[in-house]
Amino acid sequence: MAAPSEFLKFVDTNADGFIQRLADAVAIPSISGDASHRSDVVKMAKWLENHLKAVGVETQLVDLGKHKMDGEELDLPPAILGRIGNDPKKKTVLVYGHFDVQPASKSDGWDTEPFTLKIHEDGRLIGRGSSDDKGPVLGWLNVLQYHFQNKKELPVNLRCCFEGMEESGSEGLDDLVKKESQPGGWFDGVDCVCISDNYWLNTRTPALTYGLRGLTYFKVTVSGPGRDLHSGVFGRTVHEPMTDLIILMSKLVDGSGKILIPGVDEMVAPPTNSERSIYEGLNYSIADVEESAGASIALSANKVDVLMGRMRYPSLSLHGIEGAFSGVGAKTVIPAKVGGKFSIRLVPPQTPDTVNPLVISYLESEFAKLNSKNKLTIESLHGGKPWVADVNHWNFEAAKAATRSIYKQEPDLTREGGSIPVTLTFAESLGVNVLLLPMGRGDDGAHLLIS
Amino acid sequence: MAAPSEFLKFVDTNADGFIQRLADAVAIPSISGDASHRSDVVKMAKWLENHLKAVGVETQLVDLGKHKMDGEELDLPPAILGRIGNDPKKKTVLVYGHFDVQPASKSDGWDTEPFTLKIHEDGRLIGRGSSDDKGPVLGWLNVLQYHFQNKKELPVNLRCCFEGMEESGSEGLDDLVKKESQPGGWFDGVDCVCISDNYWLNTRTPALTYGLRGLTYFKVTVSGPGRDLHSGVFGRTVHEPMTDLIILMSKLVDGSGKILIPGVDEMVAPPTNSERSIYEGLNYSIADVEESAGASIALSANKVDVLMGRMRYPSLSLHGIEGAFSGVGAKTVIPAKVGGKFSIRLVPPQTPDTVNPLVISYLESEFAKLNSKNKLTIESLHGGKPWVADVNHWNFEAAKAATRSIYKQEPDLTREGGSIPVTLTFAESLGVNVLLLPMGRGDDGAHLLIS
């Protein structure tokens, strides 16, 4: 089904107004991670609520309580709940987005003033929040404006949930989602969720995203001496914690990315042919990954292997060591206590609960082989479950049809290597299909210097 | 030969005066590493020169020029050269010591005011510099005072070299030693050197030290990505520099202290039976090493193995990683460029020149095995040669006899695991036997909280 020409004409006619509205939103520096900008986040919430009301949305600003940041107690910015329609014959769609942004300043390297929306000569709109995530939120507003001004009924019942703390851990949101998912709550009766807060794989092909990796993060500490020791006096005399730790860390992952902890890679089923064909069909190349990494360092020359490494296999990265010498220069210390940090990105059916025991027992048995008199401590610092949705659900079918009608091409079906925790909150609280519908392109530079 | 009773009586009679003189020296905070105390180092030089003159030493304060510290250009404190006697029938002995100290303050954890000498109830004299190295320097002064006041001729010609920059890299001293070692120089005709600036193994047995380990310090850098990467997006997609570096570092030394770089351990001959018997004879226990390390982490239950590990074998310590995540908490970064730091303590016949090529070629071949697309860079940050003296030389025989006559026991013959670079300067510039004659005990806490 092609998009109604009346709608396309409305968009073209109103483009300048849509861009001006985005410019107005970008101009509010709603930086959730900076206490001095907290009033701007509240201002942004009120601005957005008024624009939603203006296109016929029933709204509510929800007080999420207080939190501590940098030792200061602050009011959390309110979340916005919205509602249009209650027709039992229609599906009810919940839309999520956020109106807070990351910090940005010209001194970080921006070519333009980050809080002034600029139209680049190639047509891109550049400014903090233009893509993450004010632009996508305003995309919904533009569609609602068409229906409202032309007195067109929406084909679905709509619920909105827009928050102002996404860039600072979505504080307060989990409780709100759980509460409103109860019978009688604002999200009661929701049939599916749509979240627009990620990106296409490239700059050419629209994408629908159906999976996210989870995470389990470890700190492995080896300690022994009562204090840091002089390597001249103690070298080859005592069990050195760094020697033990480096040996342990070297046994976690090999140079090709294979996880060496028995049972971890093995938990994940090999891809079926039909799944493999999804990766083969993605409009993506090794050059794309190497361009974004800034060097020719892809693990394989095979695009399917590289994409599956990112999207459907677990990965283990070594991040660093706490307590070792980390400065410039040449210090000859034997550190007394060193904590190695690593994390594993998880994919279904892996969860922190099923993977952590394998990690702990492997580390303990490898440490035992060292016959060291040092002491081993293993801490799980944090974790989160992975998520995969059914791409054949009507929610995805509807999004595929919409993509075809606007872009005249099939969307890439992608999984993200990272996490968007709110996705799991919605999926688990509501028990319905969640669709990630990215509106930003692969070069939008979320958290970076252009959007 | 027992010490002359007349001398022993002089010491007992003058003990209070000797202690008061040490208290006067400790009270001058001659901290060479703190620009604001530079005038105190100069004051200490003049104080010491006057005391040397008062016991008949011909002296000269030598201007060592200027240097930069913390961006400030400063006059180096003068060195003191001293001379008594020029009898061609006597041996000429050069004595070295230093009159500068490490910083110290009560806020560092001192129980007493560090620049006020305190007599502990067990008889120990506690104060900064009391053992490192004002005490030993004043030991020479006490002996000279006996000879001067009693008009006793010294049995040797004496030369002194006392410096005020030892705790700050002995800046300026190398050039002075080399110059004065030339024909006609202040050290021309010196037959042996005696340095009192190290420690007994324990608190029970006097020691003579005949060896020091050298050092070669490396930074091994693995780089790849153009910038730090997000492990969600890039994990299992690219060659991660940390993975490569940790594998390389794990191949350098095993948990028992054995160096895995082919050829390095092998350069050192196994101990002869007579050498082994030196270690067997040392008054030292595993409990001693574990007490000073603060934990029961000795590599062996065999005292000879532990002592040889410190004194006569090379050792390899892993110090840390520059560029990796080193803070507290859980950052999920893939660092773009990481530099592993490690050093090898060297023993004869090893030198940086002979060991470094083995290290570099091994690292390169191990890195090649990884088939990584990352880049490896190996830097030698600094190095120094080891030193061993002949313990049967008359210089050592004289020191053994002196030890017997005062302490009524044989001295431990020790090697130090660390470096005292000026030792090598004297040995190489003068080409004579150098003896390290420690006056401090193993629990004196050099650079720490008591001396």
mmCIF file of C-alpha atoms in Angstrom, chain A residues 231 240-247 324-325 331-335 338, chain B residues 217 246 248-254 315-321 340-344:
data_model
loop_
_atom_site.group_PDB
_atom_site.id
_atom_site.type_symbol
_atom_site.label_atom_id
_atom_site.label_comp_id
_atom_site.label_asym_id
_atom_site.label_seq_id
_atom_site.Cartn_x
_atom_site.Cartn_y
_atom_site.Cartn_z
ATOM 1 C CA SER A 231 60.112 -5.046 42.149
ATOM 2 C CA GLU A 240 52.826 -11.264 42.074
ATOM 3 C CA PRO A 241 49.108 -10.455 41.733
ATOM 4 C CA MET A 242 49.584 -8.914 38.261
ATOM 5 C CA THR A 243 51.196 -12.091 36.928
ATOM 6 C CA ASP A 244 48.271 -14.172 38.166
ATOM 7 C CA LEU A 245 45.647 -11.730 36.906
ATOM 8 C CA ILE A 246 47.148 -11.320 33.430
ATOM 9 C CA ILE A 247 47.306 -15.103 33.037
ATOM 10 C CA ALA A 324 47.807 -1.452 38.451
ATOM 11 C CA PHE A 325 50.175 1.287 37.287
ATOM 12 C CA LYS A 331 57.151 2.886 37.571
ATOM 13 C CA THR A 332 58.683 -0.369 38.836
ATOM 14 C CA VAL A 333 56.001 -1.197 41.369
ATOM 15 C CA ILE A 334 54.534 -4.637 42.099
ATOM 16 C CA PRO A 335 50.891 -3.681 42.735
ATOM 17 C CA VAL A 338 44.688 -5.600 40.978
ATOM 18 C CA TYR B 217 61.972 -1.492 31.235
ATOM 19 C CA ILE B 246 46.854 -9.337 27.535
ATOM 20 C CA LEU B 248 51.260 -11.034 24.918
ATOM 21 C CA MET B 249 51.756 -10.032 28.561
ATOM 22 C CA SER B 250 50.653 -13.491 29.707
ATOM 23 C CA LYS B 251 53.521 -15.037 27.718
ATOM 24 C CA LEU B 252 56.310 -13.187 29.528
ATOM 25 C CA VAL B 253 56.449 -14.830 32.953
ATOM 26 C CA ASP B 254 54.706 -17.747 34.620
ATOM 27 C CA SER B 315 62.956 -11.339 37.529
ATOM 28 C CA LEU B 316 60.139 -10.054 35.352
ATOM 29 C CA SER B 317 57.322 -7.957 36.833
ATOM 30 C CA LEU B 318 54.183 -6.747 35.061
ATOM 31 C CA HIS B 319 53.456 -3.227 36.285
ATOM 32 C CA GLY B 320 50.298 -2.131 34.500
ATOM 33 C CA ILE B 321 48.649 -0.856 31.355
ATOM 34 C CA GLY B 340 51.638 -2.719 28.726
ATOM 35 C CA LYS B 341 54.505 -1.932 31.103
ATOM 36 C CA PHE B 342 56.920 -4.534 32.376
ATOM 37 C CA SER B 343 60.511 -4.660 33.524
ATOM 38 C CA ILE B 344 63.183 -7.276 33.874
#
